[in-house]
XYZ file of C-alpha atoms in Angstrom:
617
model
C -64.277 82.424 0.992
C -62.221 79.531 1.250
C -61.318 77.294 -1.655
C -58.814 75.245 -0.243
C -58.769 73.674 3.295
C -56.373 71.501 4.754
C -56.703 70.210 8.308
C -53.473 67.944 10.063
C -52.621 66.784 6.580
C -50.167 63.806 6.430
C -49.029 61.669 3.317
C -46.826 58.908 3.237
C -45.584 57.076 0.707
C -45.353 52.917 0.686
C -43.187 50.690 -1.091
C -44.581 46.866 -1.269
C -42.651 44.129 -2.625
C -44.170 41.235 -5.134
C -46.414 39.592 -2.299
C -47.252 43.038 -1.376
C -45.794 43.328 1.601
C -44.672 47.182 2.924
C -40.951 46.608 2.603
C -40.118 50.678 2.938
C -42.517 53.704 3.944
C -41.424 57.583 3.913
C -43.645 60.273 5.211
C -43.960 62.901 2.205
C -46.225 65.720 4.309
C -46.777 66.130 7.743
C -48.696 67.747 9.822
C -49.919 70.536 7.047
C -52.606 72.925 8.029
C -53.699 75.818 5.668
C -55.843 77.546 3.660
C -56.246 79.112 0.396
C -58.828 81.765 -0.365
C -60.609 81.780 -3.423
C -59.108 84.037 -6.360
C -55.970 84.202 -4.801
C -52.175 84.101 -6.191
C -50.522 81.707 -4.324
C -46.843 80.512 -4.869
C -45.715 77.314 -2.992
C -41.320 77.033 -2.790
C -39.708 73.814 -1.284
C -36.924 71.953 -2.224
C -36.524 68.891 -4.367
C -38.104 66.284 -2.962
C -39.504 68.593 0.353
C -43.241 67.270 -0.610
C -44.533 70.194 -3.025
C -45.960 68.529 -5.585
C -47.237 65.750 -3.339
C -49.492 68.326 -1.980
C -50.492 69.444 -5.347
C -51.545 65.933 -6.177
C -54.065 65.652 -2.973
C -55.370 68.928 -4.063
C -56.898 67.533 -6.719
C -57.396 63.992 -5.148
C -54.798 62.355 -7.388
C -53.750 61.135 -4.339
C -55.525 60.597 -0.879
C -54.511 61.635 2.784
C -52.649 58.805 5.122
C -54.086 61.107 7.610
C -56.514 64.330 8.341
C -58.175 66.269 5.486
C -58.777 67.811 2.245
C -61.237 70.027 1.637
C -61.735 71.717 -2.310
C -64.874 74.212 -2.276
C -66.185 72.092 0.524
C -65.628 68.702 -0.735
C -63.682 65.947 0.959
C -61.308 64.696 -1.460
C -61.320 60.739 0.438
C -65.114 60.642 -0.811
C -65.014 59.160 -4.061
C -67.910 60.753 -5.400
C -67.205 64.119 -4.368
C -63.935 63.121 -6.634
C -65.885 64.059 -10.469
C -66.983 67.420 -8.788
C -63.199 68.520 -7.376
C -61.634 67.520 -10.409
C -63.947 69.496 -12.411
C -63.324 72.310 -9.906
C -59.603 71.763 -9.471
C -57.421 71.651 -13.252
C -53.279 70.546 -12.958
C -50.979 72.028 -15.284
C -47.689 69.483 -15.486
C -43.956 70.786 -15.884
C -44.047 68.964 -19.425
C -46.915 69.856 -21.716
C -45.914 66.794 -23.722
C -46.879 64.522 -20.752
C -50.858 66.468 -20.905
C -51.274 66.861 -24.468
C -52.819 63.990 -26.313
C -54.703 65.035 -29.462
C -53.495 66.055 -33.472
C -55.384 69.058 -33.230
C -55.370 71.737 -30.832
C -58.548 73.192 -30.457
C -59.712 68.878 -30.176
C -57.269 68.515 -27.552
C -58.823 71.944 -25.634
C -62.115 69.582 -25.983
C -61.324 66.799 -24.948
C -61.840 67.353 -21.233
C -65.229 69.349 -21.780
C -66.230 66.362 -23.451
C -64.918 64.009 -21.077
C -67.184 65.086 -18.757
C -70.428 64.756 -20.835
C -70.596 68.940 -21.740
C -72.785 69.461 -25.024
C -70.963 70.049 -28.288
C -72.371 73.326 -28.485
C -71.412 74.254 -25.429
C -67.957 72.394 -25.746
C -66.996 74.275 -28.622
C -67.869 77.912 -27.036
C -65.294 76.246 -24.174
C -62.676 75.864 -26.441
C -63.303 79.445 -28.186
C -63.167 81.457 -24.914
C -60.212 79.489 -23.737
C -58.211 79.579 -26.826
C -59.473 83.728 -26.585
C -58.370 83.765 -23.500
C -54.344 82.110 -23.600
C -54.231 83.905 -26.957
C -53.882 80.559 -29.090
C -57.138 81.162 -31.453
C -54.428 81.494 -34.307
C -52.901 78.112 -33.765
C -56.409 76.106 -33.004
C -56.311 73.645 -36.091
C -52.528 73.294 -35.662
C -50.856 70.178 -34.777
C -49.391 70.602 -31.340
C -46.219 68.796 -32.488
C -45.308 71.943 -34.345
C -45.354 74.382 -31.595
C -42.807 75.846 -28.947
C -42.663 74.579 -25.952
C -44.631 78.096 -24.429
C -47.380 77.458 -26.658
C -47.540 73.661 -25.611
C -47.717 74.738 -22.391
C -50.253 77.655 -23.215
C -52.440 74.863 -25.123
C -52.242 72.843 -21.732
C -53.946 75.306 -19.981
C -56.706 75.958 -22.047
C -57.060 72.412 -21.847
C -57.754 73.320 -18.057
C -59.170 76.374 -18.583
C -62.111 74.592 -20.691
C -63.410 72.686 -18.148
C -64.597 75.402 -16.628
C -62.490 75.672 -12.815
C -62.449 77.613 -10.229
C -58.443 77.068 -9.123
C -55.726 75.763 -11.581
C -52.504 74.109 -9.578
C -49.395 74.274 -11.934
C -46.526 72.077 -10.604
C -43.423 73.554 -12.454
C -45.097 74.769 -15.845
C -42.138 76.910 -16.854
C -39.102 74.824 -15.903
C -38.862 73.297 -19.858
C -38.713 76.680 -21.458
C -37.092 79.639 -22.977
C -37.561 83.068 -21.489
C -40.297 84.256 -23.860
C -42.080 81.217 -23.352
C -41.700 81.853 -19.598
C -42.915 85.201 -19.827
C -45.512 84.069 -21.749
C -47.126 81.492 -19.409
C -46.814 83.625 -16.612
C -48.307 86.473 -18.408
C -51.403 83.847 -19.212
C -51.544 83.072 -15.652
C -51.649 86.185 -14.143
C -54.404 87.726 -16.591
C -56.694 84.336 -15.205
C -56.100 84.985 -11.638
C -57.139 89.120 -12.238
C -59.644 88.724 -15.383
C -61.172 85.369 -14.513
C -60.533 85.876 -10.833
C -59.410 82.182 -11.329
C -57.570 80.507 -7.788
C -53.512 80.267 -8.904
C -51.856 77.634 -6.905
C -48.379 77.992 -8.608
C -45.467 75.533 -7.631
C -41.623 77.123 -9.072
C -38.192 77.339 -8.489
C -37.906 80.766 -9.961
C -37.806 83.073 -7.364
C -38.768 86.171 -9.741
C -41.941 84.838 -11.041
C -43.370 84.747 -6.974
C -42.870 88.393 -6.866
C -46.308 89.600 -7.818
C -48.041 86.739 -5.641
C -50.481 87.602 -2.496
C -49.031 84.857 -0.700
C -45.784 82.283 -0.727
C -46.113 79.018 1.116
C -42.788 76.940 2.257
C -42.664 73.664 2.462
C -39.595 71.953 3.815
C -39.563 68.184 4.548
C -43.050 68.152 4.497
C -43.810 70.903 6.907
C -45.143 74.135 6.736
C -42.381 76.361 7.885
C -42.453 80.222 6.251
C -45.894 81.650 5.435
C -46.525 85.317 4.324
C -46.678 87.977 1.228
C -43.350 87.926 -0.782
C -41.904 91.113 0.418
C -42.206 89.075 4.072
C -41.332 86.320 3.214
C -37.980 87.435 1.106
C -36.948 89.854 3.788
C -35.275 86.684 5.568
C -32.753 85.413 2.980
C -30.408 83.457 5.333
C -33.428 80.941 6.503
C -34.622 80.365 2.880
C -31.374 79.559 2.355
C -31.038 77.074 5.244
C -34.251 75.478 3.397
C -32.166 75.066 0.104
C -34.381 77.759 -0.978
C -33.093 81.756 -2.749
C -34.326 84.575 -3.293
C -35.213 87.172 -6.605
C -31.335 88.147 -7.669
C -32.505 91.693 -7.578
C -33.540 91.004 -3.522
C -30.070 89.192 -3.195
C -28.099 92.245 -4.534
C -30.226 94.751 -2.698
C -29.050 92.588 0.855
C -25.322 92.296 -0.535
C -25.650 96.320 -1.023
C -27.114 97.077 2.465
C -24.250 94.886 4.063
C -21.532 96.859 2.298
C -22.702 99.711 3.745
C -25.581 101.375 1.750
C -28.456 102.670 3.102
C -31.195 100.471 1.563
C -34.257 98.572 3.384
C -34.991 95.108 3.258
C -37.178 93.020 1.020
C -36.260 94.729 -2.442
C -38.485 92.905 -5.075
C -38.212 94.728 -8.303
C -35.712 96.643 -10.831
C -38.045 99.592 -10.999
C -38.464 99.666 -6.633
C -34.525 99.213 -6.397
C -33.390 101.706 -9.021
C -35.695 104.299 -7.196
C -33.803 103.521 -4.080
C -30.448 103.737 -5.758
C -31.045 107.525 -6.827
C -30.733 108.370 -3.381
C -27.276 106.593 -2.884
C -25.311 107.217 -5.742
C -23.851 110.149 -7.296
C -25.039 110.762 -11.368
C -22.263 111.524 -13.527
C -20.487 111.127 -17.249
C -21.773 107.640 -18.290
C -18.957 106.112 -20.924
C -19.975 102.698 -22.375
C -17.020 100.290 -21.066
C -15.528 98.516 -23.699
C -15.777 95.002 -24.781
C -13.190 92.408 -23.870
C -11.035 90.921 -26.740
C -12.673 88.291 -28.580
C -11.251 85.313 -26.985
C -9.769 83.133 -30.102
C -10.118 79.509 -30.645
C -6.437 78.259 -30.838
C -7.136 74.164 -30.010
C -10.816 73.145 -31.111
C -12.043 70.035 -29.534
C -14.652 70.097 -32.394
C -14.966 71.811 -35.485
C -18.413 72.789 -37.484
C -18.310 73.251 -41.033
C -21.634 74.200 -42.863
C -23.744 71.828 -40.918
C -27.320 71.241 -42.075
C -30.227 69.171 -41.044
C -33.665 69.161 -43.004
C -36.288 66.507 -41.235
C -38.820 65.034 -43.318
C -36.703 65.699 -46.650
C -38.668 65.551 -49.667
C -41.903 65.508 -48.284
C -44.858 68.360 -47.673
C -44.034 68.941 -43.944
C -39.642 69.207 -44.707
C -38.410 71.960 -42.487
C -34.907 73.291 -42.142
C -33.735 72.506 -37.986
C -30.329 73.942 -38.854
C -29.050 75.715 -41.835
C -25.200 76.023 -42.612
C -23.420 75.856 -38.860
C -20.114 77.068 -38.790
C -18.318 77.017 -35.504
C -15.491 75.998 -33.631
C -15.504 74.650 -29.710
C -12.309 75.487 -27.559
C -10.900 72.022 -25.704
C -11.749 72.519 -21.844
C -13.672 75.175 -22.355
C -17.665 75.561 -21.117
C -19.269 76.491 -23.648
C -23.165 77.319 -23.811
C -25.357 76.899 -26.792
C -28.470 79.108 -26.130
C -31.948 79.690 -28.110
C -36.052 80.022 -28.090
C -37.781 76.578 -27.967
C -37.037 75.184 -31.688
C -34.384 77.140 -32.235
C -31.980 73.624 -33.289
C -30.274 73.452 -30.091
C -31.130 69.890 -29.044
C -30.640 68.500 -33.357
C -27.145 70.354 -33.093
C -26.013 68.512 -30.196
C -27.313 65.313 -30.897
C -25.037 65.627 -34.106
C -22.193 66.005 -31.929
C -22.182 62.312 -30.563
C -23.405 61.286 -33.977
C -27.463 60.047 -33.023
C -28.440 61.965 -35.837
C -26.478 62.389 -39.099
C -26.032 65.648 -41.194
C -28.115 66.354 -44.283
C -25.049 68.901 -45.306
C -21.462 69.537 -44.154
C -19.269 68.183 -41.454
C -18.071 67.751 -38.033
C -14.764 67.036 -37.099
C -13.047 65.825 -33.419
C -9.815 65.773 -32.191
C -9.923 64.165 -29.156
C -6.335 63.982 -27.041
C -6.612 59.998 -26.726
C -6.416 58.590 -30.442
C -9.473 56.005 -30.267
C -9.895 53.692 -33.418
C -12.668 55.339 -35.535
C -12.079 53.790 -38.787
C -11.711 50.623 -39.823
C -8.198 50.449 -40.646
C -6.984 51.677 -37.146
C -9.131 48.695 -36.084
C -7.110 46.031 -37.390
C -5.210 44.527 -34.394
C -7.639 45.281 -31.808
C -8.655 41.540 -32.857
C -5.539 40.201 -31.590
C -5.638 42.332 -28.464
C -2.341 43.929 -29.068
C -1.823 47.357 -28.563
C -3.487 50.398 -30.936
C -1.780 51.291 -33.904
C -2.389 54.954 -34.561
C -3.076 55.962 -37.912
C -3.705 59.530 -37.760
C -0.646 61.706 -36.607
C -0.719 64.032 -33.051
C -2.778 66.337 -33.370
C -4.979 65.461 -37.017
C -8.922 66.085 -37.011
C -11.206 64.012 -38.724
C -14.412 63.938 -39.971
C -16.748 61.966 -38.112
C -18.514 61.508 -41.993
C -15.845 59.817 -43.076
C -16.677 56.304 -44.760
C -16.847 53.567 -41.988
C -16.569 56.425 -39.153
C -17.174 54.346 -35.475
C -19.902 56.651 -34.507
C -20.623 54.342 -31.422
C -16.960 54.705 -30.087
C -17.332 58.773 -30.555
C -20.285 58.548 -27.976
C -17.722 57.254 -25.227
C -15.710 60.169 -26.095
C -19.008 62.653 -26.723
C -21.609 62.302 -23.602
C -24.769 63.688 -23.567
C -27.334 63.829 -20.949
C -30.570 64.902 -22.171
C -33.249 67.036 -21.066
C -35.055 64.424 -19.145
C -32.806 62.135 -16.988
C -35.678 59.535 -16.732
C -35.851 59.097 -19.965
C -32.098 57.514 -19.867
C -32.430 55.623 -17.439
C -33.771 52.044 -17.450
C -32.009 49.490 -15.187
C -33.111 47.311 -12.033
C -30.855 49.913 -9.817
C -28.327 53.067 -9.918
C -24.903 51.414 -10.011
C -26.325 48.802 -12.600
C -27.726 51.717 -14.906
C -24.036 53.508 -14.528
C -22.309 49.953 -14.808
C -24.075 49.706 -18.878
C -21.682 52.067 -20.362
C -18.049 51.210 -19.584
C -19.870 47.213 -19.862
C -20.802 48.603 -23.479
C -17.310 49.447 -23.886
C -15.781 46.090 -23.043
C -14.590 46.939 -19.561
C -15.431 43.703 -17.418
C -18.161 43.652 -14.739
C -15.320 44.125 -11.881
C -13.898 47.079 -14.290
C -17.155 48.703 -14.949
C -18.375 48.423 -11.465
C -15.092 50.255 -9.877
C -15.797 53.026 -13.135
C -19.550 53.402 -11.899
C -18.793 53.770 -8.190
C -16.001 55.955 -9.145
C -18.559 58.551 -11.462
C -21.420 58.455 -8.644
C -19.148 59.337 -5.918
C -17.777 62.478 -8.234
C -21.725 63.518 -8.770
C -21.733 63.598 -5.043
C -24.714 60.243 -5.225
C -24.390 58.944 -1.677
C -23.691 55.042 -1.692
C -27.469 54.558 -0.087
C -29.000 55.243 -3.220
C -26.613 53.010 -5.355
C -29.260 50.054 -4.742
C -32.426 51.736 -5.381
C -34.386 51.645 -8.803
C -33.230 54.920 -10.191
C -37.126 55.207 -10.622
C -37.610 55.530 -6.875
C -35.138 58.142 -6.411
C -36.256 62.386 -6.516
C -35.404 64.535 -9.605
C -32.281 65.993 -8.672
C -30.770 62.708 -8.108
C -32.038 61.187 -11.371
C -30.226 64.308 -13.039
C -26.882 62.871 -11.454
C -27.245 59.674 -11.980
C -27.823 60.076 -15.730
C -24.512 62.485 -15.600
C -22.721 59.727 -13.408
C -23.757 57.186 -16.155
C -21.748 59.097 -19.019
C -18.948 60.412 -16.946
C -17.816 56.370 -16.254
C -17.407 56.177 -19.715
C -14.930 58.998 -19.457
C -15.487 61.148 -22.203
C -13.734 64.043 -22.843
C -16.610 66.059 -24.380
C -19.466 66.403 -21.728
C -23.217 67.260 -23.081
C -25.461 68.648 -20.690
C -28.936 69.730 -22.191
C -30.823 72.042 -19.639
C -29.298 69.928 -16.840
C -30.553 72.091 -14.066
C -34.115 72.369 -15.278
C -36.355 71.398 -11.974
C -34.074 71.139 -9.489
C -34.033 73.698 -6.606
C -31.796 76.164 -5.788
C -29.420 74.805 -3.793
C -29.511 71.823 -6.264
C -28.470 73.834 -9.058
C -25.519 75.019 -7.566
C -24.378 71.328 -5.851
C -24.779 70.486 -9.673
C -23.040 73.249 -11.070
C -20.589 72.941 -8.431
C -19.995 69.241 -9.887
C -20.061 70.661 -12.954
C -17.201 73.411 -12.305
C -14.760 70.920 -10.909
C -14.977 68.465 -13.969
C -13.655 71.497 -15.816
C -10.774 73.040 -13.635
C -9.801 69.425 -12.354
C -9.782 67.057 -15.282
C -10.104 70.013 -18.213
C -13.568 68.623 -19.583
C -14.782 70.550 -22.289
C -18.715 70.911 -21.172
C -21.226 71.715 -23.684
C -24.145 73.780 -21.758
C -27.583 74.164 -23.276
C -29.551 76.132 -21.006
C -32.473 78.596 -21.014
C -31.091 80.345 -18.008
C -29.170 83.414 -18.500
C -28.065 84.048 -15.781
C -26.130 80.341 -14.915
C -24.662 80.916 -18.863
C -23.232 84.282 -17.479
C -22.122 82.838 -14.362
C -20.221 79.834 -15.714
C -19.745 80.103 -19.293
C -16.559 81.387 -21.213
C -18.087 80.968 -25.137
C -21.638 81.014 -25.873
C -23.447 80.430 -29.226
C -26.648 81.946 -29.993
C -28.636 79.643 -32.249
C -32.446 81.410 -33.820
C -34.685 79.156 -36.339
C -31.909 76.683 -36.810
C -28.578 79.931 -38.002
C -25.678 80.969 -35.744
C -26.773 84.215 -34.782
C -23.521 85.151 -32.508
C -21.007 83.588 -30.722
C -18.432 85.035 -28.586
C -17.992 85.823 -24.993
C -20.696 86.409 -22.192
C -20.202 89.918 -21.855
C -20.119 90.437 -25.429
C -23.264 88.142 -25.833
C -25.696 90.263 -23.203
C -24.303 93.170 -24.545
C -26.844 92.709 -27.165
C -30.341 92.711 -25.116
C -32.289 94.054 -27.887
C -31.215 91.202 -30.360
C -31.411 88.602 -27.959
C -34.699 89.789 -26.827
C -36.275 90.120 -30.707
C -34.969 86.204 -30.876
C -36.848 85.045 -27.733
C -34.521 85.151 -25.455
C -33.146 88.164 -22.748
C -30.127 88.255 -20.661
C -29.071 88.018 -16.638
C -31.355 89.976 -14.438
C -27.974 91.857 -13.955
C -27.509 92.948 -17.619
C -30.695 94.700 -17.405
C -30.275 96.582 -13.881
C -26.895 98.014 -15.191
C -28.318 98.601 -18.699
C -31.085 100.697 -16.815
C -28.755 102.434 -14.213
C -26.581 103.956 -16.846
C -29.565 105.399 -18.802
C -30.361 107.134 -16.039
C -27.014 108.356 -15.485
C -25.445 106.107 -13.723
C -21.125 105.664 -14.362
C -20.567 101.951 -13.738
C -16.801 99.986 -13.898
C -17.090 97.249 -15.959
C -19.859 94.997 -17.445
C -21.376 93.428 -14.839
C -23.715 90.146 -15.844
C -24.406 88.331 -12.389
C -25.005 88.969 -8.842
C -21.795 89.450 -7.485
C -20.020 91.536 -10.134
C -22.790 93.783 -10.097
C -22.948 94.354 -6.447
C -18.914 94.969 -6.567
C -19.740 98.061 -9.292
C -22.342 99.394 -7.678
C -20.660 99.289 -4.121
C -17.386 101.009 -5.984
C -19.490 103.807 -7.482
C -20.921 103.975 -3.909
C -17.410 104.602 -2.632
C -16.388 106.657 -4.703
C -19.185 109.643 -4.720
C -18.604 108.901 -0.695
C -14.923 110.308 -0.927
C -15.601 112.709 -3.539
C -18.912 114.051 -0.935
C-alpha cells in the first residue's frame, strides 16, 4: 500500500521585493514522480542545495506544489483541510533538536503535540509513556532538556513525533549535530520504529553508512530524480554518485579501490562483516605482530599554551557543574590540530576560551602569536599618535591572556572561530558586507576592508555572484564559507573551526577541507578542528585531544589516538571505519604493514599483503 505519492512534482521558489513584486525565481524540484510504500526504509541522498529537504517539506505540506501533486495516505496536501489529517499522519524530525524542542520538561514537551491536537489527557499521557518506552528516554522524562546530549535531544524529538501517533516520520539530517554514540543511537531508535512499529522511515543524510540497511535509496540531483534502487544497486555505481557530488560507505569505496588493484572481489560491498568474508579468500593468514607506534611527535613552538584550565557554570548555585576541570595542553604553531569528544564533553567552552568569549574560573592560557599585537595597555601607548608599535614583550615571550588589562578583543583578530552554526554569525544586508565587519572592526577603512573581504571569499572559493546576496538566501555549504571567509579577512593566525563540515555533502566536505588544507601548507595557519567525524580527524589531523566530561583524556597523534578503540568507544566516541576493518583483519589472522586509519592507507596494506602471498603462492 502506498503511503506516499507524488505525481509531476515541481517546486519553485520566489523572491519578491517590498511592493511584492517577483524580482528572482529558482525551480527547487522538477518533474519528481515516485512512490513510497508504507512501512518502508527509505533513504533520500542529494547534494547541498539539490532540493532534498524541499521535498521533505511538501511531504508534510509545509510547503505546497508550484505544480502536479502530493498525495500522503490518500490526501492531497494543496487541500487545506486534508492539511490537520497529513500532519497528524506525517511527523518531521529537524537536523537540530534545539530548533523542535520547546518545553522545561521532557515528558511535557513529548505532550505537547498530542495535546495540540485536542487528544484526552488520559490518553495523552499513555502517548508520552509508550513513546518515551519506546526511544528509551523513560529515565530522563522529568528532566530538563537543556541538560541532555545532543542524542538524547534528538531522541526526545522523536518521541515528540512518535506521540502523535504517525504512520511515516521524515527526518531531514537528524544526526549531522552529533557524536558517534549519539549517532548510533538515533539510528538504532529509528530502525527499531520502522521493524517494531512498522512505522514509514523517510530518512534524508549525508552519511553514506547509515543507508546501508535501507530497502530503498532515492537521488535527487538538481531537483530530479536520477538513481533509484536498493543500496547494494545503487552503490555498485560509485563513479556517477560521484558525478552527483554524492560517495559511497568507505568500506564500498575500499572494496572498488581493491578490485581495481587487482583482487578478485564483486561489486557493491556494504559491510565489514560481508567484506572480511570476502577477504579470507584473497589473502594469505600468517604471524600477526602489532606494528609499533610512531614517536610521540613533541611540541617544540606552541602557538598556545594550557595550564590547569577550569570552567564551573552556574558557580555557587544548586545546578553548578564542572564543563572543564584542570586542562593542561600545549598546541603546535601550524599545526591542525583536532579536539574530539561525546556531546558535553567541554569541547565548544574550551574553545571559546581560546579567543577569550568566555573567561576561566581556574588557570591560564597563554599566546604567542608571530606578529606582536598590543594586548596590554602599556604597549598601547602611542597607537594614539599613530606612530609605529612599540613592542614591549621580547621575540618570542608568551603571555597570559589573564593578565590585568589583557585586550581580549584584539586576541579575537588573531584567534577566529567559526561556530557550529554559520547562520548564527551571520547578520548583514549581504555577503561582502557581513565579511567587510571584521577588518572595519579593526580600523581598516571601508576601501581596506572591502579589498580584505573580497580577498577571504575568493580563498573560500565564494564565487563573486553570491557576494550581493543576503547571506540568508544563500544554501548551507555556502553560509559555512562565508562565516570562514568573514574571520579569515581579519587574518588571524589561529583558525577555529567547530564541526565545520557538519551538513554539507560530500563533495562539499572535501572543497571545504580542501580550503582548509591549503590555509595550512600555504600560509602555515594553525587550525583548531572540532569534529565528530573520525574519519576527516584521521585524514587531516597531525595532534588530536580527546576531551570526556570536561578532563584531557589523551592527546597525541592519530594513529596513536585510534589505537585505543576500546577507550574511545567507553567515552562515546569510536574511530575511522578503517581502524576497525584492520583491527578485525588481524584478529583473524591477518599480517598488515602499518596502521592504517583511512581509505587509502588501508587499501595500500591490504593490496601489499595481497602481493605478497601472490609471489610467495
Amino acid at each position: 500500500m502506498k503511503i506516499i505519492d507524488v505525481r509531476n512534482l515541481s517546486y519553485d521558489y520566489v523572491r519578491r521585493d517590498e511592493n511584492d513584486k517577483v524580482v528572482e525565481k529558482s525551480r527547487a524540484l522538477s518533474d519528481l514522480n515516485l512512490t513510497i510504500e508504507e512501512g518502508s526504509f527509505v533513504c533520500i541522498l542529494g547534494h547541498n542545495g539539490s532540493g532534498k529537504s524541499t521535498f521533505a517539506k511538501l511531504l508534510d505540506g509545509l510547503e505546497l506544489p508550484a505544480e502536479g501533486t502530493v498525495l500522503v495516505s490518500g490526501r492531497d496536501t494543496r487541500e487545506e483541510e486534508a492539511l490537520w489529517e497529513i500532519r497528524k499522519e506525517t511527523g518531521m524530525v529537524f537536523q537540530n533538536p534545539d530548533n523542535q524542542i520547546i518545553a522545561s520538561v521532557v515528558e511535557e514537551d513529548v505532550g505537547f503535540g498530542p495535546e495540540n491536537i485536542g487528544v484526552p489527557t488520559p490518553e495523552i499521557w499513555k502517548r508520552v509513556d509508550r513513546a518515551l518506552e519506546t526511544v528509551q528516554m523513560t529515565a530522563y522524562r522529568l528532566k530538563s532538556p537543556n541538560r541532555l546530549s545532543g542524542g538524547q535531544k534528538q531522541r526526545v524529538a522523536i518521541a515528540g513525533t512518535m506521540a502523535m501517533l504517525p504512520r511515516c516520520i521524515v527526518l531531514d539530517e537528524p544526526t549531522a549535530m552529533l557524536d558517534p554514540s549519539g549517532r548510533a543511537e538515533v539510528l538504532r531508535t529509528i530502525q527499531d520504529l520502522n521493524r517494531r512499529e512498522k512505522v514509514s522511515i523517510i530518512l534524508i543524510t549525508h552519511y553514506m553508512e547509515e543507508t546501508v540497511n535501507a530497502d530503498r535509496i532515492l537521488v535527487i540531483d538538481e531537483g530530479r530524480l536520477v538513481m533509484d534502487g536498493n543500496p547494494r544497486e545503487v552503490f555498485r555505481e560509485i563513479e556517477r554518485l560521484k558525478s552527483y557530488r554524492m560517495d559511497v560507505p568507505e568500506l564500498t569505496e575500499l572494496a572498488w579501490r581493491l578490485k581495481r588493484g587487482g583482487m578478485p572481489l564483486p561489486d557493491g560491498i556494504l559491510t565489514r562483516e560481508e567484506l572480511l568474508r570476502e577477504l579470507k579468500h584473497c589473502l594469505p593468514a600468517g604471524k600477526v605482530e602489532e606494528p609499533p607506534l610512531p614517536e610521540h611527535r613533541e611540541i617544540t613552538d606552541p602557538i598556545l599554551r594550557i595550564s590547569h584550565l577550569s570552567h564551573i557554570y552556574q558557580k555557587g548555585t544548586a545546578m553548578e557543574s564542572y564543563a572543564l576541570r584542570d586542562l593542561n595542553c600545549e598546541i603546535q604553531r601550524g599545526s591542525i590540530t583536532a579536539i574530539i569528544g561525546h556531546t558535553g564533553s567541554g569541547k565548544s567552552t574550551f574553545v571559546q576560551h581560546l579567543n577569550g568569549l568566555l573567561e576561566a574560573t581556574e588557570g591560564e592560557i597563554f599566546v604567542n602569536f608571530r606578529e606582536k599585537l598590543p594586548l596590554l595597555p602599556e604597549e598601547k601607548r602611542f597607537l594614539f599618535f599613530r606612530l609605529r608599535r612599540e613592542r614591549k614583550r621580547p621575540e618570542g615571550e608568551e603571555i597570559s591572556i589573564e593578565t590585568e588589562g589583557f585586550d581580549r578583543k584584539a586576541l579575537r583578530f588573531k584567534v577566529g572561530l567559526v561556530f557550529q552554526y554559520p547562520e548564527y554569525q551571520l547578520f548583514e544586508t549581504d555577503v561582502l558586507r557581513d565579511v567587510m565587519f571584521g577588518p572595519k572592526n579593526e580600523g581598516f577603512s571601508d576601501e581596506e576592508a572591502e579589498e580584505m573581504a573580497k580577498e577571504a571569499l575568493r580563498r573560500v572559493g565564494l564565487p563573486e555572484e553570491i557576494w550581493e546576496k543576503s547571506p540568508f538566501e544563500i544554501s548551507g555549504g555556502q553560509k559555512r564559507r562565508a562565516a570562514i571567509a568573514g574571520v579569515l579577512a581579519m587574518r588571524p593566525e589561529v583558525l577555529i573551526l567547530d564541526e565545520p563540515t557538519a551538513g554539507l555533502d560530500p563533495a562539499g566536505r572535501e572543497d571545504l577541507f580542501r580550503q582548509i588544507d591549503e590555509l595550512h601548507r600555504v600560509e602555515g595557519m594553525t587550525i583548531l578542528l572540532v569534529s565528530h567525524s573520525m574519519d576527516d580527524v584521521a585524514r587531516y589531523a597531525e595532534q588530536v585531544l580527546v576531551l570526556s566530561k570536561g578532563e584531557l583524556k589523551m592527546s597525541g597523534s592519530p594513529e596513536e589516538i585510534f589505537s585505543h578503540i576500546e577507550a574511545l568507544e567507553e567515552m562515546g566516541l569510536g574511530a575511522p571505519q578503517m581502524s576497525y576493518l584492520i583491527r578485525d583483519m588481524r584478529r583473524a589472522g591477518y599480517a598488515l604493514p602499518g596502521r592504517p586509519d583511512t581509505v587509502e592507507e588501508a587499501a595500500e596494506a591490504i593490496l601489499s599483503a595481497y602481493r605478497e602471498g601472490e609471489r610467495n603462492a
